[in-house]
mmCIF file with all atom_site columns, C-alpha atoms and ligand atoms in Angstrom:
data_model
loop_
_atom_site.group_PDB
_atom_site.id
_atom_site.type_symbol
_atom_site.label_atom_id
_atom_site.label_alt_id
_atom_site.label_comp_id
_atom_site.label_asym_id
_atom_site.label_entity_id
_atom_site.label_seq_id
_atom_site.pdbx_PDB_ins_code
_atom_site.Cartn_x
_atom_site.Cartn_y
_atom_site.Cartn_z
_atom_site.occupancy
_atom_site.B_iso_or_equiv
_atom_site.pdbx_formal_charge
_atom_site.auth_seq_id
_atom_site.auth_comp_id
_atom_site.auth_asym_id
_atom_site.auth_atom_id
_atom_site.pdbx_PDB_model_num
ATOM   1   C CA . UNK A 1 1   ? 0.000   0.000  0.000   1.00 0.00 ? 205  UNK A CA 1
ATOM   2   C CA . UNK A 1 2   ? 1.341   3.435  -0.940  1.00 0.00 ? 206  UNK A CA 1
ATOM   3   C CA . UNK A 1 3   ? 1.207   5.870  1.981   1.00 0.00 ? 207  UNK A CA 1
ATOM   4   C CA . UNK A 1 4   ? 1.129   9.569  1.166   1.00 0.00 ? 208  UNK A CA 1
ATOM   5   C CA . UNK A 1 5   ? 1.320   12.510 3.547   1.00 0.00 ? 209  UNK A CA 1
ATOM   6   C CA . UNK A 1 6   ? -1.567  14.993 3.247   1.00 0.00 ? 210  UNK A CA 1
ATOM   7   C CA . UNK A 1 7   ? 0.474   18.084 4.080   1.00 0.00 ? 211  UNK A CA 1
ATOM   8   C CA . UNK A 1 8   ? 2.403   21.081 2.770   1.00 0.00 ? 212  UNK A CA 1
ATOM   9   C CA . UNK A 1 9   ? 4.262   21.601 6.054   1.00 0.00 ? 213  UNK A CA 1
ATOM   10  C CA . UNK A 1 10  ? 7.983   21.306 5.228   1.00 0.00 ? 214  UNK A CA 1
ATOM   11  C CA . UNK A 1 11  ? 8.914   20.403 8.812   1.00 0.00 ? 215  UNK A CA 1
ATOM   12  C CA . UNK A 1 12  ? 6.396   17.528 8.849   1.00 0.00 ? 216  UNK A CA 1
ATOM   13  C CA . UNK A 1 13  ? 7.492   16.392 5.392   1.00 0.00 ? 217  UNK A CA 1
ATOM   14  C CA . UNK A 1 14  ? 11.179  16.337 6.436   1.00 0.00 ? 218  UNK A CA 1
ATOM   15  C CA . UNK A 1 15  ? 10.333  14.551 9.707   1.00 0.00 ? 219  UNK A CA 1
ATOM   16  C CA . UNK A 1 16  ? 8.293   11.808 8.019   1.00 0.00 ? 220  UNK A CA 1
ATOM   17  C CA . UNK A 1 17  ? 9.956   11.530 4.582   1.00 0.00 ? 221  UNK A CA 1
ATOM   18  C CA . UNK A 1 18  ? 11.402  8.053  5.252   1.00 0.00 ? 222  UNK A CA 1
ATOM   19  C CA . UNK A 1 19  ? 7.906   6.634  5.797   1.00 0.00 ? 223  UNK A CA 1
ATOM   20  C CA . UNK A 1 20  ? 6.006   8.102  2.873   1.00 0.00 ? 224  UNK A CA 1
ATOM   21  C CA . UNK A 1 21  ? 5.675   7.368  -0.835  1.00 0.00 ? 225  UNK A CA 1
ATOM   22  C CA . UNK A 1 22  ? 4.395   10.775 -1.891  1.00 0.00 ? 226  UNK A CA 1
ATOM   23  C CA . UNK A 1 23  ? 2.473   13.913 -0.941  1.00 0.00 ? 227  UNK A CA 1
ATOM   24  C CA . UNK A 1 24  ? -1.035  15.175 -1.501  1.00 0.00 ? 228  UNK A CA 1
ATOM   25  C CA . UNK A 1 25  ? -1.933  18.846 -1.219  1.00 0.00 ? 229  UNK A CA 1
ATOM   26  C CA . UNK A 1 26  ? -5.098  20.834 -1.724  1.00 0.00 ? 230  UNK A CA 1
ATOM   27  C CA . UNK A 1 27  ? -5.931  24.563 -2.068  1.00 0.00 ? 231  UNK A CA 1
ATOM   28  C CA . UNK A 1 28  ? -7.081  24.800 1.571   1.00 0.00 ? 232  UNK A CA 1
ATOM   29  C CA . UNK A 1 29  ? -3.818  23.320 2.907   1.00 0.00 ? 233  UNK A CA 1
ATOM   30  C CA . UNK A 1 30  ? -1.725  25.702 0.761   1.00 0.00 ? 234  UNK A CA 1
ATOM   31  C CA . UNK A 1 31  ? -3.832  28.761 1.671   1.00 0.00 ? 235  UNK A CA 1
ATOM   32  C CA . UNK A 1 32  ? -3.690  27.920 5.397   1.00 0.00 ? 236  UNK A CA 1
ATOM   33  C CA . UNK A 1 33  ? 0.104   27.485 5.212   1.00 0.00 ? 237  UNK A CA 1
ATOM   34  C CA . UNK A 1 34  ? 0.403   31.154 4.187   1.00 0.00 ? 238  UNK A CA 1
ATOM   35  C CA . UNK A 1 35  ? 2.247   30.231 0.944   1.00 0.00 ? 239  UNK A CA 1
ATOM   36  C CA . UNK A 1 36  ? -0.617  30.875 -1.495  1.00 0.00 ? 240  UNK A CA 1
ATOM   37  C CA . UNK A 1 37  ? 1.211   33.692 -3.311  1.00 0.00 ? 241  UNK A CA 1
ATOM   38  C CA . UNK A 1 38  ? 4.404   31.665 -3.774  1.00 0.00 ? 242  UNK A CA 1
ATOM   39  C CA . UNK A 1 39  ? 2.886   28.192 -3.895  1.00 0.00 ? 243  UNK A CA 1
ATOM   40  C CA . UNK A 1 40  ? 4.996   27.160 -6.896  1.00 0.00 ? 244  UNK A CA 1
ATOM   41  C CA . UNK A 1 41  ? 8.183   27.667 -4.833  1.00 0.00 ? 245  UNK A CA 1
ATOM   42  C CA . UNK A 1 42  ? 6.670   25.630 -2.010  1.00 0.00 ? 246  UNK A CA 1
ATOM   43  C CA . UNK A 1 43  ? 5.659   22.821 -4.390  1.00 0.00 ? 247  UNK A CA 1
ATOM   44  C CA . UNK A 1 44  ? 9.106   22.861 -5.969  1.00 0.00 ? 248  UNK A CA 1
ATOM   45  C CA . UNK A 1 45  ? 10.737  22.502 -2.542  1.00 0.00 ? 249  UNK A CA 1
ATOM   46  C CA . UNK A 1 46  ? 8.385   19.627 -1.635  1.00 0.00 ? 250  UNK A CA 1
ATOM   47  C CA . UNK A 1 47  ? 9.294   17.885 -4.913  1.00 0.00 ? 251  UNK A CA 1
ATOM   48  C CA . UNK A 1 48  ? 13.000  18.240 -4.116  1.00 0.00 ? 252  UNK A CA 1
ATOM   49  C CA . UNK A 1 49  ? 12.464  16.375 -0.818  1.00 0.00 ? 253  UNK A CA 1
ATOM   50  C CA . UNK A 1 50  ? 9.951   13.731 -1.958  1.00 0.00 ? 254  UNK A CA 1
ATOM   51  C CA . UNK A 1 51  ? 10.670  11.824 -5.154  1.00 0.00 ? 255  UNK A CA 1
ATOM   52  C CA . UNK A 1 52  ? 7.306   10.021 -5.332  1.00 0.00 ? 256  UNK A CA 1
ATOM   53  C CA . UNK A 1 53  ? 4.046   11.511 -6.657  1.00 0.00 ? 257  UNK A CA 1
ATOM   54  C CA . UNK A 1 54  ? 3.201   15.023 -5.406  1.00 0.00 ? 258  UNK A CA 1
ATOM   55  C CA . UNK A 1 55  ? -0.444  15.903 -6.116  1.00 0.00 ? 259  UNK A CA 1
ATOM   56  C CA . UNK A 1 56  ? -1.187  19.598 -6.663  1.00 0.00 ? 260  UNK A CA 1
ATOM   57  C CA . UNK A 1 57  ? -4.691  20.803 -7.395  1.00 0.00 ? 261  UNK A CA 1
ATOM   58  C CA . UNK A 1 58  ? -5.866  23.205 -10.087 1.00 0.00 ? 262  UNK A CA 1
ATOM   59  C CA . UNK A 1 59  ? -8.240  26.024 -9.148  1.00 0.00 ? 263  UNK A CA 1
ATOM   60  C CA . UNK A 1 60  ? -9.531  26.843 -12.658 1.00 0.00 ? 264  UNK A CA 1
ATOM   61  C CA . UNK A 1 61  ? -13.176 26.163 -13.607 1.00 0.00 ? 265  UNK A CA 1
ATOM   62  C CA . UNK A 1 62  ? -13.240 25.347 -17.335 1.00 0.00 ? 266  UNK A CA 1
ATOM   63  C CA . UNK A 1 63  ? -11.452 22.382 -18.876 1.00 0.00 ? 267  UNK A CA 1
ATOM   64  C CA . UNK A 1 64  ? -9.466  24.725 -21.135 1.00 0.00 ? 268  UNK A CA 1
ATOM   65  C CA . UNK A 1 65  ? -8.121  26.605 -18.103 1.00 0.00 ? 269  UNK A CA 1
ATOM   66  C CA . UNK A 1 66  ? -7.670  23.422 -16.045 1.00 0.00 ? 270  UNK A CA 1
ATOM   67  C CA . UNK A 1 67  ? -5.497  21.915 -18.797 1.00 0.00 ? 271  UNK A CA 1
ATOM   68  C CA . UNK A 1 68  ? -3.442  25.145 -19.034 1.00 0.00 ? 272  UNK A CA 1
ATOM   69  C CA . UNK A 1 69  ? -2.978  25.183 -15.251 1.00 0.00 ? 273  UNK A CA 1
ATOM   70  C CA . UNK A 1 70  ? -2.160  21.459 -15.234 1.00 0.00 ? 274  UNK A CA 1
ATOM   71  C CA . UNK A 1 71  ? 0.525   21.940 -17.898 1.00 0.00 ? 275  UNK A CA 1
ATOM   72  C CA . UNK A 1 72  ? 2.020   24.779 -15.835 1.00 0.00 ? 276  UNK A CA 1
ATOM   73  C CA . UNK A 1 73  ? 2.009   22.690 -12.657 1.00 0.00 ? 277  UNK A CA 1
ATOM   74  C CA . UNK A 1 74  ? 3.587   19.718 -14.444 1.00 0.00 ? 278  UNK A CA 1
ATOM   75  C CA . UNK A 1 75  ? 6.554   21.936 -15.416 1.00 0.00 ? 279  UNK A CA 1
ATOM   76  C CA . UNK A 1 76  ? 7.463   22.444 -11.730 1.00 0.00 ? 280  UNK A CA 1
ATOM   77  C CA . UNK A 1 77  ? 8.841   18.901 -11.394 1.00 0.00 ? 281  UNK A CA 1
ATOM   78  C CA . UNK A 1 78  ? 8.643   15.518 -13.104 1.00 0.00 ? 282  UNK A CA 1
ATOM   79  C CA . UNK A 1 79  ? 6.824   13.905 -10.138 1.00 0.00 ? 283  UNK A CA 1
ATOM   80  C CA . UNK A 1 80  ? 3.850   16.304 -10.152 1.00 0.00 ? 284  UNK A CA 1
ATOM   81  C CA . UNK A 1 81  ? 0.418   14.690 -10.399 1.00 0.00 ? 285  UNK A CA 1
ATOM   82  C CA . UNK A 1 82  ? -2.274  17.183 -11.412 1.00 0.00 ? 286  UNK A CA 1
ATOM   83  C CA . UNK A 1 83  ? -5.219  17.098 -9.036  1.00 0.00 ? 287  UNK A CA 1
ATOM   84  C CA . UNK A 1 84  ? -8.557  17.775 -10.684 1.00 0.00 ? 288  UNK A CA 1
ATOM   85  C CA . UNK A 1 85  ? -12.057 17.946 -9.182  1.00 0.00 ? 289  UNK A CA 1
ATOM   86  C CA . UNK A 1 86  ? -14.529 15.203 -10.045 1.00 0.00 ? 290  UNK A CA 1
ATOM   87  C CA . UNK A 1 87  ? -16.679 17.404 -12.268 1.00 0.00 ? 291  UNK A CA 1
ATOM   88  C CA . UNK A 1 88  ? -17.621 17.308 -15.943 1.00 0.00 ? 292  UNK A CA 1
ATOM   89  C CA . UNK A 1 89  ? -14.775 19.753 -16.637 1.00 0.00 ? 293  UNK A CA 1
ATOM   90  C CA . UNK A 1 90  ? -12.328 17.895 -14.418 1.00 0.00 ? 294  UNK A CA 1
ATOM   91  C CA . UNK A 1 91  ? -12.953 14.588 -16.215 1.00 0.00 ? 295  UNK A CA 1
ATOM   92  C CA . UNK A 1 92  ? -12.436 16.170 -19.643 1.00 0.00 ? 296  UNK A CA 1
ATOM   93  C CA . UNK A 1 93  ? -9.192  17.759 -18.421 1.00 0.00 ? 297  UNK A CA 1
ATOM   94  C CA . UNK A 1 94  ? -8.003  14.417 -17.029 1.00 0.00 ? 298  UNK A CA 1
ATOM   95  C CA . UNK A 1 95  ? -8.531  12.721 -20.386 1.00 0.00 ? 299  UNK A CA 1
ATOM   96  C CA . UNK A 1 96  ? -6.787  15.525 -22.287 1.00 0.00 ? 300  UNK A CA 1
ATOM   97  C CA . UNK A 1 97  ? -3.811  15.769 -19.935 1.00 0.00 ? 301  UNK A CA 1
ATOM   98  C CA . UNK A 1 98  ? -3.246  12.022 -20.122 1.00 0.00 ? 302  UNK A CA 1
ATOM   99  C CA . UNK A 1 99  ? -3.935  11.278 -23.790 1.00 0.00 ? 303  UNK A CA 1
ATOM   100 C CA . UNK A 1 100 ? -2.368  14.430 -25.264 1.00 0.00 ? 304  UNK A CA 1
ATOM   101 C CA . UNK A 1 101 ? 0.466   15.135 -22.805 1.00 0.00 ? 305  UNK A CA 1
ATOM   102 C CA . UNK A 1 102 ? 0.973   11.934 -20.743 1.00 0.00 ? 306  UNK A CA 1
ATOM   103 C CA . UNK A 1 103 ? 0.493   13.984 -17.559 1.00 0.00 ? 307  UNK A CA 1
ATOM   104 C CA . UNK A 1 104 ? -1.042  11.881 -14.748 1.00 0.00 ? 308  UNK A CA 1
ATOM   105 C CA . UNK A 1 105 ? -4.098  13.103 -12.832 1.00 0.00 ? 309  UNK A CA 1
ATOM   106 C CA . UNK A 1 106 ? -5.478  12.542 -9.362  1.00 0.00 ? 310  UNK A CA 1
ATOM   107 C CA . UNK A 1 107 ? -9.259  13.017 -9.495  1.00 0.00 ? 311  UNK A CA 1
ATOM   108 C CA . UNK A 1 108 ? -10.365 14.402 -6.159  1.00 0.00 ? 312  UNK A CA 1
ATOM   109 C CA . UNK A 1 109 ? -13.595 15.049 -4.234  1.00 0.00 ? 313  UNK A CA 1
ATOM   110 C CA . UNK A 1 110 ? -15.042 11.640 -5.137  1.00 0.00 ? 314  UNK A CA 1
ATOM   111 C CA . UNK A 1 111 ? -18.125 10.696 -3.120  1.00 0.00 ? 315  UNK A CA 1
ATOM   112 C CA . UNK A 1 112 ? -19.828 7.929  -5.150  1.00 0.00 ? 316  UNK A CA 1
ATOM   113 C CA . UNK A 1 113 ? -18.958 4.717  -7.049  1.00 0.00 ? 317  UNK A CA 1
ATOM   114 C CA . UNK A 1 114 ? -20.460 6.179  -10.241 1.00 0.00 ? 318  UNK A CA 1
ATOM   115 C CA . UNK A 1 115 ? -18.071 9.120  -10.070 1.00 0.00 ? 319  UNK A CA 1
ATOM   116 C CA . UNK A 1 116 ? -15.158 6.711  -9.557  1.00 0.00 ? 320  UNK A CA 1
ATOM   117 C CA . UNK A 1 117 ? -16.213 4.697  -12.616 1.00 0.00 ? 321  UNK A CA 1
ATOM   118 C CA . UNK A 1 118 ? -16.048 7.805  -14.810 1.00 0.00 ? 322  UNK A CA 1
ATOM   119 C CA . UNK A 1 119 ? -12.676 8.843  -13.348 1.00 0.00 ? 323  UNK A CA 1
ATOM   120 C CA . UNK A 1 120 ? -11.237 5.456  -14.334 1.00 0.00 ? 324  UNK A CA 1
ATOM   121 C CA . UNK A 1 121 ? -12.717 5.714  -17.822 1.00 0.00 ? 325  UNK A CA 1
ATOM   122 C CA . UNK A 1 122 ? -11.150 9.190  -18.138 1.00 0.00 ? 326  UNK A CA 1
ATOM   123 C CA . UNK A 1 123 ? -7.731  7.596  -17.508 1.00 0.00 ? 327  UNK A CA 1
ATOM   124 C CA . UNK A 1 124 ? -7.088  8.976  -14.013 1.00 0.00 ? 328  UNK A CA 1
ATOM   125 C CA . UNK A 1 125 ? -3.887  7.756  -12.383 1.00 0.00 ? 329  UNK A CA 1
ATOM   126 C CA . UNK A 1 126 ? -5.534  8.101  -8.925  1.00 0.00 ? 330  UNK A CA 1
ATOM   127 C CA . UNK A 1 127 ? -9.094  8.450  -7.668  1.00 0.00 ? 331  UNK A CA 1
ATOM   128 C CA . UNK A 1 128 ? -9.434  10.156 -4.267  1.00 0.00 ? 332  UNK A CA 1
ATOM   129 C CA . UNK A 1 129 ? -12.608 9.119  -2.420  1.00 0.00 ? 333  UNK A CA 1
ATOM   130 C CA . UNK A 1 130 ? -13.121 11.213 0.750   1.00 0.00 ? 334  UNK A CA 1
ATOM   131 C CA . UNK A 1 131 ? -14.056 8.783  3.540   1.00 0.00 ? 335  UNK A CA 1
ATOM   132 C CA . UNK A 1 132 ? -14.029 11.235 6.477   1.00 0.00 ? 336  UNK A CA 1
ATOM   133 C CA . UNK A 1 133 ? -16.330 13.771 4.846   1.00 0.00 ? 337  UNK A CA 1
ATOM   134 C CA . UNK A 1 134 ? -18.829 10.965 4.090   1.00 0.00 ? 338  UNK A CA 1
ATOM   135 C CA . UNK A 1 135 ? -18.608 9.744  7.702   1.00 0.00 ? 339  UNK A CA 1
ATOM   136 C CA . UNK A 1 136 ? -19.263 13.367 8.744   1.00 0.00 ? 340  UNK A CA 1
ATOM   137 C CA . UNK A 1 137 ? -22.677 13.204 7.065   1.00 0.00 ? 341  UNK A CA 1
ATOM   138 C CA . UNK A 1 138 ? -23.473 9.779  8.589   1.00 0.00 ? 342  UNK A CA 1
ATOM   139 C CA . UNK A 1 139 ? -22.621 7.748  5.475   1.00 0.00 ? 343  UNK A CA 1
ATOM   140 C CA . UNK A 1 140 ? -20.156 4.860  5.777   1.00 0.00 ? 344  UNK A CA 1
ATOM   141 C CA . UNK A 1 141 ? -17.135 6.264  3.907   1.00 0.00 ? 345  UNK A CA 1
ATOM   142 C CA . UNK A 1 142 ? -15.313 2.939  3.896   1.00 0.00 ? 346  UNK A CA 1
ATOM   143 C CA . UNK A 1 143 ? -18.206 1.227  2.087   1.00 0.00 ? 347  UNK A CA 1
ATOM   144 C CA . UNK A 1 144 ? -17.408 3.566  -0.825  1.00 0.00 ? 348  UNK A CA 1
ATOM   145 C CA . UNK A 1 145 ? -13.823 2.253  -0.818  1.00 0.00 ? 349  UNK A CA 1
ATOM   146 C CA . UNK A 1 146 ? -15.092 -1.324 -0.914  1.00 0.00 ? 350  UNK A CA 1
ATOM   147 C CA . UNK A 1 147 ? -17.410 -0.548 -3.855  1.00 0.00 ? 351  UNK A CA 1
ATOM   148 C CA . UNK A 1 148 ? -14.706 1.222  -5.858  1.00 0.00 ? 352  UNK A CA 1
ATOM   149 C CA . UNK A 1 149 ? -12.112 -1.531 -5.237  1.00 0.00 ? 353  UNK A CA 1
ATOM   150 C CA . UNK A 1 150 ? -14.644 -4.145 -6.442  1.00 0.00 ? 354  UNK A CA 1
ATOM   151 C CA . UNK A 1 151 ? -15.623 -2.171 -9.552  1.00 0.00 ? 355  UNK A CA 1
ATOM   152 C CA . UNK A 1 152 ? -12.011 -1.420 -10.532 1.00 0.00 ? 356  UNK A CA 1
ATOM   153 C CA . UNK A 1 153 ? -11.016 -5.033 -10.004 1.00 0.00 ? 357  UNK A CA 1
ATOM   154 C CA . UNK A 1 154 ? -14.014 -6.312 -12.049 1.00 0.00 ? 358  UNK A CA 1
ATOM   155 C CA . UNK A 1 155 ? -12.871 -4.340 -15.084 1.00 0.00 ? 359  UNK A CA 1
ATOM   156 C CA . UNK A 1 156 ? -9.128  -4.365 -14.427 1.00 0.00 ? 360  UNK A CA 1
ATOM   157 C CA . UNK A 1 157 ? -8.964  -0.553 -14.368 1.00 0.00 ? 361  UNK A CA 1
ATOM   158 C CA . UNK A 1 158 ? -5.436  0.740  -13.785 1.00 0.00 ? 362  UNK A CA 1
ATOM   159 C CA . UNK A 1 159 ? -6.621  3.771  -11.749 1.00 0.00 ? 363  UNK A CA 1
ATOM   160 C CA . UNK A 1 160 ? -5.341  3.537  -8.152  1.00 0.00 ? 364  UNK A CA 1
ATOM   161 C CA . UNK A 1 161 ? -7.746  4.004  -5.257  1.00 0.00 ? 365  UNK A CA 1
ATOM   162 C CA . UNK A 1 162 ? -6.161  6.714  -3.063  1.00 0.00 ? 366  UNK A CA 1
ATOM   163 C CA . UNK A 1 163 ? -8.177  6.876  0.152   1.00 0.00 ? 367  UNK A CA 1
ATOM   164 C CA . UNK A 1 164 ? -8.468  10.506 1.306   1.00 0.00 ? 368  UNK A CA 1
ATOM   165 C CA . UNK A 1 165 ? -10.013 12.567 4.100   1.00 0.00 ? 369  UNK A CA 1
ATOM   166 C CA . UNK A 1 166 ? -8.665  10.072 6.614   1.00 0.00 ? 370  UNK A CA 1
ATOM   167 C CA . UNK A 1 167 ? -9.577  10.737 10.237  1.00 0.00 ? 371  UNK A CA 1
ATOM   168 C CA . UNK A 1 168 ? -8.159  7.789  12.212  1.00 0.00 ? 372  UNK A CA 1
ATOM   169 C CA . UNK A 1 169 ? -5.643  4.915  12.168  1.00 0.00 ? 373  UNK A CA 1
ATOM   170 C CA . UNK A 1 170 ? -8.674  2.588  11.929  1.00 0.00 ? 374  UNK A CA 1
ATOM   171 C CA . UNK A 1 171 ? -9.526  4.135  8.543   1.00 0.00 ? 375  UNK A CA 1
ATOM   172 C CA . UNK A 1 172 ? -6.022  3.192  7.354   1.00 0.00 ? 376  UNK A CA 1
ATOM   173 C CA . UNK A 1 173 ? -6.191  -0.392 8.577   1.00 0.00 ? 377  UNK A CA 1
ATOM   174 C CA . UNK A 1 174 ? -9.654  -0.973 7.124   1.00 0.00 ? 378  UNK A CA 1
ATOM   175 C CA . UNK A 1 175 ? -8.624  0.591  3.783   1.00 0.00 ? 379  UNK A CA 1
ATOM   176 C CA . UNK A 1 176 ? -5.599  -1.753 3.693   1.00 0.00 ? 380  UNK A CA 1
ATOM   177 C CA . UNK A 1 177 ? -7.845  -4.720 4.515   1.00 0.00 ? 381  UNK A CA 1
ATOM   178 C CA . UNK A 1 178 ? -10.089 -3.760 1.592   1.00 0.00 ? 382  UNK A CA 1
ATOM   179 C CA . UNK A 1 179 ? -7.055  -3.664 -0.716  1.00 0.00 ? 383  UNK A CA 1
ATOM   180 C CA . UNK A 1 180 ? -6.985  0.076  -1.503  1.00 0.00 ? 384  UNK A CA 1
ATOM   181 C CA . UNK A 1 181 ? -3.798  0.800  -3.475  1.00 0.00 ? 385  UNK A CA 1
ATOM   182 C CA . UNK A 1 182 ? -2.924  4.062  -1.707  1.00 0.00 ? 386  UNK A CA 1
ATOM   183 C CA . UNK A 1 183 ? -3.946  6.297  1.168   1.00 0.00 ? 387  UNK A CA 1
ATOM   184 C CA . UNK A 1 184 ? -3.140  9.848  2.192   1.00 0.00 ? 388  UNK A CA 1
ATOM   185 C CA . UNK A 1 185 ? -2.951  10.719 5.865   1.00 0.00 ? 389  UNK A CA 1
ATOM   186 C CA . UNK A 1 186 ? -2.262  13.777 8.019   1.00 0.00 ? 390  UNK A CA 1
ATOM   187 C CA . UNK A 1 187 ? 1.009   13.688 10.018  1.00 0.00 ? 391  UNK A CA 1
ATOM   188 C CA . UNK A 1 188 ? -0.833  13.090 13.301  1.00 0.00 ? 392  UNK A CA 1
ATOM   189 C CA . UNK A 1 189 ? -2.324  9.822  12.019  1.00 0.00 ? 393  UNK A CA 1
ATOM   190 C CA . UNK A 1 190 ? 0.976   8.640  10.549  1.00 0.00 ? 394  UNK A CA 1
ATOM   191 C CA . UNK A 1 191 ? 2.611   9.138  13.956  1.00 0.00 ? 395  UNK A CA 1
ATOM   192 C CA . UNK A 1 192 ? -0.303  7.322  15.648  1.00 0.00 ? 396  UNK A CA 1
ATOM   193 C CA . UNK A 1 193 ? 0.187   4.363  13.282  1.00 0.00 ? 397  UNK A CA 1
ATOM   194 C CA . UNK A 1 194 ? 3.890   4.069  14.075  1.00 0.00 ? 398  UNK A CA 1
ATOM   195 C CA . UNK A 1 195 ? 3.796   4.662  17.820  1.00 0.00 ? 399  UNK A CA 1
ATOM   196 C CA . UNK A 1 196 ? 2.228   2.454  20.487  1.00 0.00 ? 400  UNK A CA 1
ATOM   197 C CA . UNK A 1 197 ? 2.184   3.046  24.265  1.00 0.00 ? 401  UNK A CA 1
ATOM   198 C CA . UNK A 1 198 ? 2.979   -0.624 24.927  1.00 0.00 ? 402  UNK A CA 1
ATOM   199 C CA . UNK A 1 199 ? 6.073   -0.345 22.708  1.00 0.00 ? 403  UNK A CA 1
ATOM   200 C CA . UNK A 1 200 ? 7.266   2.660  24.759  1.00 0.00 ? 404  UNK A CA 1
ATOM   201 C CA . UNK A 1 201 ? 6.451   0.874  28.008  1.00 0.00 ? 405  UNK A CA 1
ATOM   202 C CA . UNK A 1 202 ? 8.189   -2.353 26.903  1.00 0.00 ? 406  UNK A CA 1
ATOM   203 C CA . UNK A 1 203 ? 11.274  -0.448 25.768  1.00 0.00 ? 407  UNK A CA 1
ATOM   204 C CA . UNK A 1 204 ? 11.476  1.404  29.093  1.00 0.00 ? 408  UNK A CA 1
ATOM   205 C CA . UNK A 1 205 ? 11.370  -1.941 30.939  1.00 0.00 ? 409  UNK A CA 1
ATOM   206 C CA . UNK A 1 206 ? 14.079  -3.491 28.719  1.00 0.00 ? 410  UNK A CA 1
ATOM   207 C CA . UNK A 1 207 ? 16.321  -0.430 29.180  1.00 0.00 ? 411  UNK A CA 1
ATOM   208 C CA . UNK A 1 208 ? 15.810  -0.452 32.933  1.00 0.00 ? 412  UNK A CA 1
ATOM   209 C CA . UNK A 1 209 ? 16.505  -4.222 33.190  1.00 0.00 ? 413  UNK A CA 1
ATOM   210 C CA . UNK A 1 210 ? 19.613  -3.834 31.031  1.00 0.00 ? 414  UNK A CA 1
ATOM   211 C CA . UNK A 1 211 ? 20.821  -1.042 33.260  1.00 0.00 ? 415  UNK A CA 1
ATOM   212 C CA . UNK A 1 212 ? 20.754  1.608  30.535  1.00 0.00 ? 416  UNK A CA 1
ATOM   213 C CA . UNK A 1 213 ? 18.312  3.764  32.505  1.00 0.00 ? 417  UNK A CA 1
ATOM   214 C CA . UNK A 1 214 ? 17.156  3.893  36.102  1.00 0.00 ? 418  UNK A CA 1
HETATM 215 C C1 . E4P B 2 .   ? -6.917  14.642 -0.172  1.00 0.00 ? 1903 E4P B C1 1
HETATM 216 O O1 . E4P B 2 .   ? -6.305  14.681 -1.190  1.00 0.00 ? 1903 E4P B O1 1
HETATM 217 C C2 . E4P B 2 .   ? -7.369  15.816 0.590   1.00 0.00 ? 1903 E4P B C2 1
HETATM 218 O O2 . E4P B 2 .   ? -6.336  16.766 0.582   1.00 0.00 ? 1903 E4P B O2 1
HETATM 219 C C3 . E4P B 2 .   ? -7.663  15.519 2.032   1.00 0.00 ? 1903 E4P B C3 1
HETATM 220 O O3 . E4P B 2 .   ? -7.515  14.160 2.340   1.00 0.00 ? 1903 E4P B O3 1
HETATM 221 C C4 . E4P B 2 .   ? -8.932  16.135 2.512   1.00 0.00 ? 1903 E4P B C4 1
HETATM 222 O O4 . E4P B 2 .   ? -9.135  15.804 3.861   1.00 0.00 ? 1903 E4P B O4 1
HETATM 223 P P1 . E4P B 2 .   ? -10.144 16.592 4.816   1.00 0.00 ? 1903 E4P B P1 1
HETATM 224 O O5 . E4P B 2 .   ? -11.522 16.088 4.541   1.00 0.00 ? 1903 E4P B O5 1
HETATM 225 O O6 . E4P B 2 .   ? -9.698  16.222 6.199   1.00 0.00 ? 1903 E4P B O6 1
HETATM 226 O O7 . E4P B 2 .   ? -9.999  18.054 4.506   1.00 0.00 ? 1903 E4P B O7 1
#
């Protein structure tokens, strides 16, 4: 399973770089980081640290402008994946970027299996279903992951299921159990997955018994 960090925080990215396969960003994360005006510099720095896919989202509305923005983003670094919204215009842009320019797309804001089907048919490299935001409205977000994994497997689609809007380590484990190809997580959840209080407790006992610490 590919594990991406959902962050534009350079300190977090440097801290966790050994554990991640790529980065996902979105306009809200970039705006909140205070780097909106110089986001291309920020993205370029992220791409110099992380060699795997770095998803960066367009903010244009029409497919003509989305493609232009996607081409501009793709020039920042060779590992850029253009993030496009799951709209009529986003799907057209995905198809154009891939078939005419071989630029991979991550189709984001996916909330239904039907949307995921069209993203795969548009040639998306990744589909990003948002589990947490579905849970927030009392829908079982992980059931969407199960449906998409089944549909993609039935038709041997190459699009990777990139589980997004992750709120807990349990989301990660269940997504892995369902066979999702990839997941993107905030730094807090990545740390929660790695650390365990019983590991800390056991280590303290071993060190004490060995005489390393009192
Ligand atoms: C994914 O690509 C998104 O950036 C992210 O997972 C959204 O998560 P949120 O619902 O916590 O904002």
